[in-house]
Amino acid sequence: MSREDNVMNRHYFADGRKLSLVAIAGLIAGVILILSFRKAGDYSLLCSLAKFRAQPIHEGEFSDMETQLQAIVHYATSKIVPQQNSGEISITFDVLKKRAPCNFLVFGLGYDSLMWNSLNPHGKTTFIEEDPKWVEIVLKTAPDLHAYPVKYRTELKEADNLLSHYRSEPSCFPSKAYLRGNDQCRLALTGFPDEFYDTEWDLIMIDAPRGYFPEAPGRMAAIFSAAVMARNRKGSGVTHVFLHDIDRRVEKLFANEFLCKKYLVKGFGRLWHFEIPSAVNMTTHDGSGFC
């Protein structure tokens, strides 16, 4: 995500996009409504509402509802639009409706973070952010968000060299790749919080770090590491990976190399959605590359 000196370029959009805020608030409100129906155990509208109102709200349930209501108020009263449009957001939301509560990892912390957190009630939503000062700013207004400041070892201008490095470094090979402590593979994210490595992530959103000037960290390592985590999955099902800004050369190049076109299931605007199986569940793989 952009920092303070780039916020205007990435988050402040024309007034015509205020409809996106309404759509986002509607998505969050829909989550609350759907959850209330499920808790009531009756999908008849009037009966469900009557039963739900008659039931006590437990502490954990109230906390989740409070988070969702806070997000609705935030987006309903804000002039700031998240960097993804409503069509792009809906792709991830459709998966969250089926998978939540789940483990949701988001690369980037910003004006859309309250939304992602509220759309995963009872789940774990963790944000990874490159700028510690930005983390402080966001958490002052949204202290319930779970975010870590991290450091990246790459720069965007190194993208082509990093691809060559991956093809010649055994610790980057798909059959041997790992993340924690893998200093030999320059694409492996190392030095991150233990939670990053110890959690099996169901959904991974890559919307950061910055990747629009040569000295920026770029998303090369985030894309590679997401592919490694997906391949190493031990639980059932696939890992859903969402990559934003796919219109940019490096994002598309690394997506094709590591996330694989054959696992691309949906796309809208500048967002691609991949469903990546674990290595043990891959039907065909010769071990020479990720795809």
Tab-separated table of N, CA, C and O in Angstrom, residues 141-253:
chain	number	residue	atom	x	y	z
A	141	THR	N	-6.726	4.275	14.646
A	141	THR	CA	-8.153	4.409	14.355
A	141	THR	C	-8.858	3.056	14.317
A	141	THR	O	-10.079	2.999	14.412
A	142	ALA	N	-8.092	1.971	14.173
A	142	ALA	CA	-8.693	0.632	14.131
A	142	ALA	C	-7.841	-0.322	14.968
A	142	ALA	O	-7.155	-1.200	14.436
A	143	PRO	N	-7.858	-0.161	16.300
A	143	PRO	CA	-6.962	-0.933	17.175
A	143	PRO	C	-7.253	-2.428	17.203
A	143	PRO	O	-6.400	-3.198	17.661
A	144	ASP	N	-8.413	-2.857	16.741
A	144	ASP	CA	-8.746	-4.283	16.770
A	144	ASP	C	-8.145	-5.061	15.602
A	144	ASP	O	-8.204	-6.294	15.590
A	145	LEU	N	-7.578	-4.368	14.629
A	145	LEU	CA	-6.946	-5.063	13.516
A	145	LEU	C	-5.666	-5.749	13.991
A	145	LEU	O	-4.954	-5.247	14.862
A	146	HIS	N	-5.375	-6.896	13.404
A	146	HIS	CA	-4.207	-7.697	13.766
A	146	HIS	C	-3.172	-7.520	12.669
A	146	HIS	O	-3.311	-8.096	11.576
A	147	ALA	N	-2.134	-6.715	12.929
A	147	ALA	CA	-1.188	-6.352	11.873
A	147	ALA	C	0.245	-6.424	12.379
A	147	ALA	O	0.523	-6.146	13.553
A	148	TYR	N	1.154	-6.771	11.455
A	148	TYR	CA	2.580	-6.833	11.756
A	148	TYR	C	3.361	-5.979	10.765
A	148	TYR	O	3.150	-6.082	9.548
A	149	PRO	N	4.307	-5.161	11.246
A	149	PRO	CA	5.254	-4.522	10.328
A	149	PRO	C	6.363	-5.514	9.988
A	149	PRO	O	6.844	-6.250	10.850
A	150	VAL	N	6.772	-5.574	8.721
A	150	VAL	CA	7.788	-6.534	8.271
A	150	VAL	C	8.775	-5.843	7.342
A	150	VAL	O	8.518	-4.752	6.835
A	151	LYS	N	9.896	-6.514	7.128
A	151	LYS	CA	10.907	-6.020	6.197
A	151	LYS	C	11.064	-7.009	5.047
A	151	LYS	O	11.087	-8.220	5.250
A	152	TYR	N	11.191	-6.472	3.829
A	152	TYR	CA	11.407	-7.286	2.636
A	152	TYR	C	12.862	-7.189	2.201
A	152	TYR	O	13.527	-6.161	2.413
A	153	ARG	N	13.345	-8.242	1.557
A	153	ARG	CA	14.749	-8.296	1.123
A	153	ARG	C	14.923	-7.956	-0.350
A	153	ARG	O	16.048	-7.991	-0.858
A	154	THR	N	13.851	-7.642	-1.037
A	154	THR	CA	13.909	-7.476	-2.491
A	154	THR	C	13.621	-6.031	-2.897
A	154	THR	O	13.081	-5.240	-2.118
A	155	GLU	N	13.967	-5.725	-4.137
A	155	GLU	CA	13.592	-4.465	-4.770
A	155	GLU	C	13.032	-4.785	-6.152
A	155	GLU	O	13.482	-5.733	-6.816
A	156	LEU	N	12.080	-3.988	-6.583
A	156	LEU	CA	11.392	-4.245	-7.846
A	156	LEU	C	12.366	-4.346	-9.018
A	156	LEU	O	12.191	-5.179	-9.911
A	157	LYS	N	13.398	-3.530	-9.010
A	157	LYS	CA	14.357	-3.525	-10.121
A	157	LYS	C	15.119	-4.839	-10.238
A	157	LYS	O	15.778	-5.092	-11.257
A	158	GLU	N	15.047	-5.694	-9.217
A	158	GLU	CA	15.736	-6.978	-9.230
A	158	GLU	C	14.880	-8.113	-9.796
A	158	GLU	O	15.324	-9.276	-9.814
A	159	ALA	N	13.676	-7.824	-10.230
A	159	ALA	CA	12.701	-8.868	-10.568
A	159	ALA	C	13.253	-9.907	-11.547
A	159	ALA	O	13.147	-11.116	-11.317
A	160	ASP	N	13.844	-9.469	-12.637
A	160	ASP	CA	14.346	-10.416	-13.638
A	160	ASP	C	15.496	-11.245	-13.076
A	160	ASP	O	15.578	-12.459	-13.319
A	161	ASN	N	16.384	-10.623	-12.319
A	161	ASN	CA	17.503	-11.352	-11.714
A	161	ASN	C	17.004	-12.363	-10.688
A	161	ASN	O	17.590	-13.452	-10.544
A	162	LEU	N	15.928	-12.022	-9.987
A	162	LEU	CA	15.382	-12.944	-8.992
A	162	LEU	C	14.794	-14.190	-9.650
A	162	LEU	O	14.876	-15.291	-9.094
A	163	LEU	N	14.220	-14.028	-10.828
A	163	LEU	CA	13.725	-15.199	-11.559
A	163	LEU	C	14.885	-16.110	-11.955
A	163	LEU	O	14.801	-17.335	-11.844
A	164	SER	N	15.971	-15.517	-12.417
A	164	SER	CA	17.146	-16.309	-12.774
A	164	SER	C	17.734	-16.999	-11.549
A	164	SER	O	18.137	-18.168	-11.605
A	165	HIS	N	17.748	-16.290	-10.434
A	165	HIS	CA	18.243	-16.860	-9.171
A	165	HIS	C	17.405	-18.060	-8.757
A	165	HIS	O	17.959	-19.113	-8.377
A	166	TYR	N	16.086	-17.937	-8.847
A	166	TYR	CA	15.185	-19.033	-8.463
A	166	TYR	C	15.456	-20.296	-9.279
A	166	TYR	O	15.426	-21.412	-8.757
A	167	ARG	N	15.760	-20.123	-10.552
A	167	ARG	CA	15.955	-21.268	-11.435
A	167	ARG	C	17.292	-21.974	-11.210
A	167	ARG	O	17.485	-23.090	-11.707
A	168	SER	N	18.189	-21.331	-10.463
A	168	SER	CA	19.501	-21.935	-10.230
A	168	SER	C	19.780	-22.242	-8.763
A	168	SER	O	20.791	-22.875	-8.456
A	169	GLU	N	18.897	-21.814	-7.866
A	169	GLU	CA	19.104	-22.022	-6.433
A	169	GLU	C	18.240	-23.182	-5.941
A	169	GLU	O	17.012	-23.085	-5.927
A	170	PRO	N	18.844	-24.310	-5.530
A	170	PRO	CA	18.069	-25.481	-5.124
A	170	PRO	C	17.064	-25.226	-4.008
A	170	PRO	O	15.998	-25.848	-3.989
A	171	SER	N	17.367	-24.307	-3.089
A	171	SER	CA	16.440	-24.061	-1.981
A	171	SER	C	15.192	-23.304	-2.426
A	171	SER	O	14.264	-23.121	-1.634
A	172	CYS	N	15.175	-22.865	-3.693
A	172	CYS	CA	13.975	-22.244	-4.264
A	172	CYS	C	13.132	-23.243	-5.048
A	172	CYS	O	11.984	-22.936	-5.390
A	173	PHE	N	13.705	-24.416	-5.364
A	173	PHE	CA	12.994	-25.383	-6.197
A	173	PHE	C	11.712	-25.844	-5.498
A	173	PHE	O	11.685	-25.987	-4.265
A	174	PRO	N	10.638	-26.071	-6.240
A	174	PRO	CA	9.355	-26.418	-5.611
A	174	PRO	C	9.407	-27.634	-4.702
A	174	PRO	O	8.709	-27.688	-3.691
A	175	SER	N	10.254	-28.592	-5.014
A	175	SER	CA	10.324	-29.804	-4.193
A	175	SER	C	11.071	-29.587	-2.881
A	175	SER	O	10.949	-30.385	-1.950
A	176	LYS	N	11.839	-28.484	-2.805
A	176	LYS	CA	12.650	-28.230	-1.608
A	176	LYS	C	12.337	-26.895	-0.940
A	176	LYS	O	12.866	-26.594	0.137
A	177	ALA	N	11.505	-26.074	-1.536
A	177	ALA	CA	11.296	-24.714	-1.054
A	177	ALA	C	10.632	-24.682	0.315
A	177	ALA	O	9.711	-25.444	0.599
A	178	TYR	N	11.110	-23.808	1.141
A	178	TYR	CA	10.514	-23.522	2.444
A	178	TYR	C	10.760	-22.045	2.726
A	178	TYR	O	11.504	-21.375	1.988
A	179	LEU	N	10.165	-21.507	3.788
A	179	LEU	CA	10.249	-20.069	4.019
A	179	LEU	C	11.085	-19.706	5.246
A	179	LEU	O	12.091	-19.021	5.126
A	180	ARG	N	10.663	-20.144	6.420
A	180	ARG	CA	11.327	-19.702	7.649
A	180	ARG	C	12.823	-20.097	7.633
A	180	ARG	O	13.166	-21.258	7.532
A	181	GLY	N	13.685	-19.095	7.727
A	181	GLY	CA	15.112	-19.334	7.788
A	181	GLY	C	15.778	-19.677	6.463
A	181	GLY	O	16.972	-19.986	6.437
A	182	ASN	N	15.043	-19.599	5.367
A	182	ASN	CA	15.612	-19.937	4.065
A	182	ASN	C	16.307	-18.704	3.469
A	182	ASN	O	15.814	-18.050	2.547
A	183	ASP	N	17.491	-18.407	3.995
A	183	ASP	CA	18.227	-17.233	3.538
A	183	ASP	C	18.869	-17.447	2.177
A	183	ASP	O	19.233	-16.478	1.501
A	184	GLN	N	19.032	-18.708	1.760
A	184	GLN	CA	19.670	-18.978	0.471
A	184	GLN	C	18.763	-18.580	-0.693
A	184	GLN	O	19.241	-18.096	-1.724
A	185	CYS	N	17.455	-18.776	-0.535
A	185	CYS	CA	16.505	-18.394	-1.582
A	185	CYS	C	16.059	-16.958	-1.339
A	185	CYS	O	15.367	-16.660	-0.366
A	186	ARG	N	16.439	-16.066	-2.232
A	186	ARG	CA	16.160	-14.640	-2.036
A	186	ARG	C	14.684	-14.302	-2.197
A	186	ARG	O	14.245	-13.216	-1.813
A	187	LEU	N	13.894	-15.219	-2.752
A	187	LEU	CA	12.459	-14.986	-2.906
A	187	LEU	C	11.660	-15.455	-1.690
A	187	LEU	O	10.471	-15.161	-1.580
A	188	ALA	N	12.292	-16.195	-0.789
A	188	ALA	CA	11.595	-16.675	0.400
A	188	ALA	C	11.478	-15.549	1.421
A	188	ALA	O	12.458	-14.853	1.705
A	189	LEU	N	10.285	-15.366	1.957
A	189	LEU	CA	10.079	-14.348	2.990
A	189	LEU	C	10.607	-14.885	4.312
A	189	LEU	O	10.063	-15.839	4.873
A	190	THR	N	11.662	-14.259	4.819
A	190	THR	CA	12.276	-14.683	6.069
A	190	THR	C	12.210	-13.542	7.085
A	190	THR	O	12.033	-12.381	6.722
A	191	GLY	N	12.355	-13.900	8.372
A	191	GLY	CA	12.345	-12.890	9.418
A	191	GLY	C	10.972	-12.341	9.737
A	191	GLY	O	10.856	-11.295	10.377
A	192	PHE	N	9.930	-13.025	9.302
A	192	PHE	CA	8.562	-12.591	9.587
A	192	PHE	C	8.116	-13.147	10.944
A	192	PHE	O	8.771	-14.022	11.508
A	193	PRO	N	7.000	-12.665	11.483
A	193	PRO	CA	6.503	-13.182	12.768
A	193	PRO	C	6.199	-14.675	12.690
A	193	PRO	O	5.854	-15.205	11.620
A	194	ASP	N	6.319	-15.367	13.817
A	194	ASP	CA	6.070	-16.808	13.849
A	194	ASP	C	4.673	-17.151	13.337
A	194	ASP	O	4.484	-18.195	12.689
A	195	GLU	N	3.701	-16.314	13.609
A	195	GLU	CA	2.325	-16.585	13.176
A	195	GLU	C	2.238	-16.736	11.661
A	195	GLU	O	1.435	-17.525	11.156
A	196	PHE	N	3.051	-16.002	10.956
A	196	PHE	CA	3.062	-16.062	9.497
A	196	PHE	C	3.397	-17.474	9.027
A	196	PHE	O	2.796	-17.993	8.078
A	197	TYR	N	4.364	-18.112	9.687
A	197	TYR	CA	4.814	-19.442	9.284
A	197	TYR	C	3.978	-20.563	9.917
A	197	TYR	O	3.795	-21.616	9.304
A	198	ASP	N	3.503	-20.349	11.124
A	198	ASP	CA	2.844	-21.420	11.874
A	198	ASP	C	1.379	-21.619	11.490
A	198	ASP	O	0.796	-22.652	11.811
A	199	THR	N	0.783	-20.649	10.829
A	199	THR	CA	-0.629	-20.732	10.449
A	199	THR	C	-0.769	-21.292	9.040
A	199	THR	O	-0.019	-20.916	8.136
A	200	GLU	N	-1.716	-22.191	8.873
A	200	GLU	CA	-2.039	-22.671	7.531
A	200	GLU	C	-3.132	-21.764	6.965
A	200	GLU	O	-4.276	-21.816	7.396
A	201	TRP	N	-2.773	-20.949	6.004
A	201	TRP	CA	-3.668	-19.914	5.500
A	201	TRP	C	-4.614	-20.489	4.451
A	201	TRP	O	-4.184	-21.152	3.506
A	202	ASP	N	-5.896	-20.197	4.610
A	202	ASP	CA	-6.912	-20.643	3.656
A	202	ASP	C	-7.034	-19.669	2.482
A	202	ASP	O	-7.264	-20.077	1.349
A	203	LEU	N	-6.931	-18.380	2.787
A	203	LEU	CA	-6.991	-17.324	1.781
A	203	LEU	C	-5.771	-16.427	1.947
A	203	LEU	O	-5.396	-16.085	3.075
A	204	ILE	N	-5.174	-16.036	0.825
A	204	ILE	CA	-4.042	-15.110	0.830
A	204	ILE	C	-4.333	-14.005	-0.173
A	204	ILE	O	-4.520	-14.274	-1.371
A	205	MET	N	-4.374	-12.778	0.310
A	205	MET	CA	-4.580	-11.609	-0.547
A	205	MET	C	-3.249	-10.880	-0.705
A	205	MET	O	-2.645	-10.454	0.285
A	206	ILE	N	-2.788	-10.742	-1.957
A	206	ILE	CA	-1.540	-10.019	-2.226
A	206	ILE	C	-1.889	-8.680	-2.867
A	206	ILE	O	-2.165	-8.590	-4.062
A	207	ASP	N	-1.899	-7.645	-2.037
A	207	ASP	CA	-2.188	-6.291	-2.504
A	207	ASP	C	-1.103	-5.335	-2.020
A	207	ASP	O	-1.320	-4.133	-1.912
A	208	ALA	N	0.049	-5.876	-1.707
A	208	ALA	CA	1.214	-5.159	-1.213
A	208	ALA	C	2.360	-6.170	-1.217
A	208	ALA	O	2.125	-7.374	-1.403
A	209	PRO	N	3.598	-5.713	-1.060
A	209	PRO	CA	4.025	-4.342	-0.804
A	209	PRO	C	3.999	-3.497	-2.074
A	209	PRO	O	3.527	-3.948	-3.109
A	210	ARG	N	4.512	-2.299	-1.954
A	210	ARG	CA	4.526	-1.389	-3.092
A	210	ARG	C	5.358	-1.973	-4.232
A	210	ARG	O	6.362	-2.647	-4.004
A	211	GLY	N	4.906	-1.688	-5.456
A	211	GLY	CA	5.601	-2.243	-6.605
A	211	GLY	C	5.511	-1.358	-7.820
A	211	GLY	O	5.347	-1.865	-8.935
A	212	TYR	N	5.634	-0.040	-7.624
A	212	TYR	CA	5.462	0.870	-8.756
A	212	TYR	C	6.626	1.835	-8.941
A	212	TYR	O	6.535	2.793	-9.706
A	213	PHE	N	7.778	1.572	-8.260
A	213	PHE	CA	9.003	2.317	-8.549
A	213	PHE	C	10.181	1.383	-8.272
A	213	PHE	O	10.055	0.416	-7.506
A	214	PRO	N	11.323	1.609	-8.910
A	214	PRO	CA	12.411	0.620	-8.901
A	214	PRO	C	12.885	0.181	-7.519
A	214	PRO	O	13.225	-0.996	-7.322
A	215	GLU	N	12.913	1.095	-6.553
A	215	GLU	CA	13.440	0.758	-5.230
A	215	GLU	C	12.383	0.177	-4.307
A	215	GLU	O	12.686	-0.194	-3.159
A	216	ALA	N	11.139	0.076	-4.761
A	216	ALA	CA	10.082	-0.528	-3.947
A	216	ALA	C	10.360	-2.015	-3.769
A	216	ALA	O	11.026	-2.637	-4.605
A	217	PRO	N	9.848	-2.617	-2.694
A	217	PRO	CA	10.098	-4.059	-2.476
A	217	PRO	C	9.556	-4.945	-3.587
A	217	PRO	O	10.111	-5.999	-3.878
A	218	GLY	N	8.455	-4.522	-4.224
A	218	GLY	CA	7.823	-5.368	-5.227
A	218	GLY	C	7.126	-6.554	-4.588
A	218	GLY	O	7.310	-6.853	-3.407
A	219	ARG	N	6.336	-7.259	-5.379
A	219	ARG	CA	5.549	-8.378	-4.858
A	219	ARG	C	6.107	-9.740	-5.265
A	219	ARG	O	5.433	-10.759	-5.129
A	220	MET	N	7.331	-9.756	-5.719
A	220	MET	CA	7.927	-11.007	-6.190
A	220	MET	C	7.988	-12.049	-5.083
A	220	MET	O	7.566	-13.195	-5.252
A	221	ALA	N	8.508	-11.650	-3.910
A	221	ALA	CA	8.662	-12.590	-2.800
A	221	ALA	C	7.310	-12.986	-2.216
A	221	ALA	O	7.133	-14.135	-1.778
A	222	ALA	N	6.367	-12.055	-2.190
A	222	ALA	CA	5.031	-12.373	-1.668
A	222	ALA	C	4.359	-13.425	-2.554
A	222	ALA	O	3.719	-14.364	-2.054
A	223	ILE	N	4.489	-13.288	-3.873
A	223	ILE	CA	3.880	-14.242	-4.797
A	223	ILE	C	4.555	-15.608	-4.668
A	223	ILE	O	3.885	-16.643	-4.567
A	224	PHE	N	5.881	-15.623	-4.664
A	224	PHE	CA	6.610	-16.889	-4.503
A	224	PHE	C	6.231	-17.570	-3.188
A	224	PHE	O	5.947	-18.775	-3.156
A	225	SER	N	6.226	-16.811	-2.105
A	225	SER	CA	5.960	-17.391	-0.782
A	225	SER	C	4.528	-17.880	-0.659
A	225	SER	O	4.265	-18.895	-0.001
A	226	ALA	N	3.593	-17.200	-1.286
A	226	ALA	CA	2.207	-17.675	-1.289
A	226	ALA	C	2.111	-19.020	-1.995
A	226	ALA	O	1.390	-19.924	-1.549
A	227	ALA	N	2.858	-19.164	-3.088
A	227	ALA	CA	2.855	-20.437	-3.814
A	227	ALA	C	3.458	-21.555	-2.964
A	227	ALA	O	2.948	-22.682	-2.943
A	228	VAL	N	4.522	-21.250	-2.238
A	228	VAL	CA	5.157	-22.245	-1.370
A	228	VAL	C	4.201	-22.671	-0.258
A	228	VAL	O	4.043	-23.859	0.032
A	229	MET	N	3.544	-21.707	0.375
A	229	MET	CA	2.605	-22.026	1.455
A	229	MET	C	1.442	-22.861	0.938
A	229	MET	O	0.979	-23.790	1.611
A	230	ALA	N	0.954	-22.535	-0.249
A	230	ALA	CA	-0.157	-23.301	-0.826
A	230	ALA	C	0.255	-24.735	-1.126
A	230	ALA	O	-0.478	-25.684	-0.838
A	231	ARG	N	1.435	-24.914	-1.689
A	231	ARG	CA	1.927	-26.247	-2.026
A	231	ARG	C	2.173	-27.084	-0.775
A	231	ARG	O	2.023	-28.308	-0.795
A	232	ASN	N	2.568	-26.430	0.312
A	232	ASN	CA	2.894	-27.144	1.551
A	232	ASN	C	1.683	-27.343	2.459
A	232	ASN	O	1.839	-27.805	3.599
A	233	ARG	N	0.516	-27.010	1.976
A	233	ARG	CA	-0.700	-27.135	2.782
A	233	ARG	C	-0.910	-28.584	3.216
A	233	ARG	O	-0.801	-29.520	2.412
A	234	LYS	N	-1.235	-28.775	4.502
A	234	LYS	CA	-1.487	-30.110	5.044
A	234	LYS	C	-2.984	-30.406	5.161
A	234	LYS	O	-3.404	-31.560	5.097
A	235	GLY	N	-3.797	-29.373	5.336
A	235	GLY	CA	-5.236	-29.553	5.505
A	235	GLY	C	-5.931	-29.847	4.189
A	235	GLY	O	-5.331	-29.830	3.105
A	236	SER	N	-7.227	-30.100	4.287
A	236	SER	CA	-8.012	-30.399	3.089
A	236	SER	C	-8.282	-29.129	2.288
A	236	SER	O	-8.179	-28.014	2.795
A	237	GLY	N	-8.632	-29.325	1.034
A	237	GLY	CA	-9.015	-28.204	0.187
A	237	GLY	C	-7.829	-27.470	-0.406
A	237	GLY	O	-6.661	-27.801	-0.169
A	238	VAL	N	-8.149	-26.448	-1.186
A	238	VAL	CA	-7.138	-25.651	-1.869
A	238	VAL	C	-6.842	-24.383	-1.069
A	238	VAL	O	-7.552	-24.043	-0.118
A	239	THR	N	-5.780	-23.702	-1.470
A	239	THR	CA	-5.487	-22.378	-0.939
A	239	THR	C	-5.933	-21.355	-1.977
A	239	THR	O	-5.541	-21.435	-3.144
A	240	HIS	N	-6.743	-20.416	-1.559
A	240	HIS	CA	-7.217	-19.353	-2.457
A	240	HIS	C	-6.229	-18.190	-2.401
A	240	HIS	O	-5.978	-17.626	-1.329
A	241	VAL	N	-5.663	-17.833	-3.531
A	241	VAL	CA	-4.719	-16.721	-3.615
A	241	VAL	C	-5.302	-15.654	-4.531
A	241	VAL	O	-5.691	-15.947	-5.673
A	242	PHE	N	-5.361	-14.426	-4.029
A	242	PHE	CA	-5.892	-13.292	-4.788
A	242	PHE	C	-4.745	-12.311	-5.026
A	242	PHE	O	-4.103	-11.864	-4.079
A	243	LEU	N	-4.497	-11.987	-6.276
A	243	LEU	CA	-3.409	-11.080	-6.629
A	243	LEU	C	-3.974	-9.844	-7.312
A	243	LEU	O	-4.642	-9.946	-8.342
A	244	HIS	N	-3.680	-8.692	-6.732
A	244	HIS	CA	-4.167	-7.427	-7.296
A	244	HIS	C	-3.059	-6.741	-8.103
A	244	HIS	O	-1.888	-7.052	-7.962
A	245	ASP	N	-3.458	-5.807	-8.954
A	245	ASP	CA	-2.567	-5.066	-9.851
A	245	ASP	C	-1.926	-5.988	-10.883
A	245	ASP	O	-0.743	-5.851	-11.227
A	246	ILE	N	-2.730	-6.904	-11.402
A	246	ILE	CA	-2.227	-7.873	-12.362
A	246	ILE	C	-1.954	-7.226	-13.717
A	246	ILE	O	-1.371	-7.854	-14.616
A	247	ASP	N	-2.329	-5.984	-13.889
A	247	ASP	CA	-2.042	-5.275	-15.127
A	247	ASP	C	-0.569	-4.874	-15.223
A	247	ASP	O	-0.103	-4.474	-16.289
A	248	ARG	N	0.161	-4.997	-14.122
A	248	ARG	CA	1.572	-4.624	-14.125
A	248	ARG	C	2.443	-5.822	-14.543
A	248	ARG	O	2.114	-6.969	-14.267
A	249	ARG	N	3.541	-5.517	-15.209
A	249	ARG	CA	4.393	-6.559	-15.803
A	249	ARG	C	4.890	-7.573	-14.782
A	249	ARG	O	4.799	-8.793	-15.005
A	250	VAL	N	5.453	-7.117	-13.674
A	250	VAL	CA	6.080	-8.026	-12.712
A	250	VAL	C	5.035	-8.916	-12.048
A	250	VAL	O	5.259	-10.130	-11.881
A	251	GLU	N	3.893	-8.353	-11.671
A	251	GLU	CA	2.844	-9.167	-11.053
A	251	GLU	C	2.400	-10.285	-11.999
A	251	GLU	O	2.262	-11.440	-11.591
A	252	LYS	N	2.202	-9.935	-13.262
A	252	LYS	CA	1.751	-10.951	-14.227
A	252	LYS	C	2.841	-11.985	-14.483
A	252	LYS	O	2.568	-13.190	-14.559
A	253	LEU	N	4.086	-11.543	-14.607
A	253	LEU	CA	5.210	-12.443	-14.862
A	253	LEU	C	5.361	-13.467	-13.737
A	253	LEU	O	5.492	-14.676	-13.982
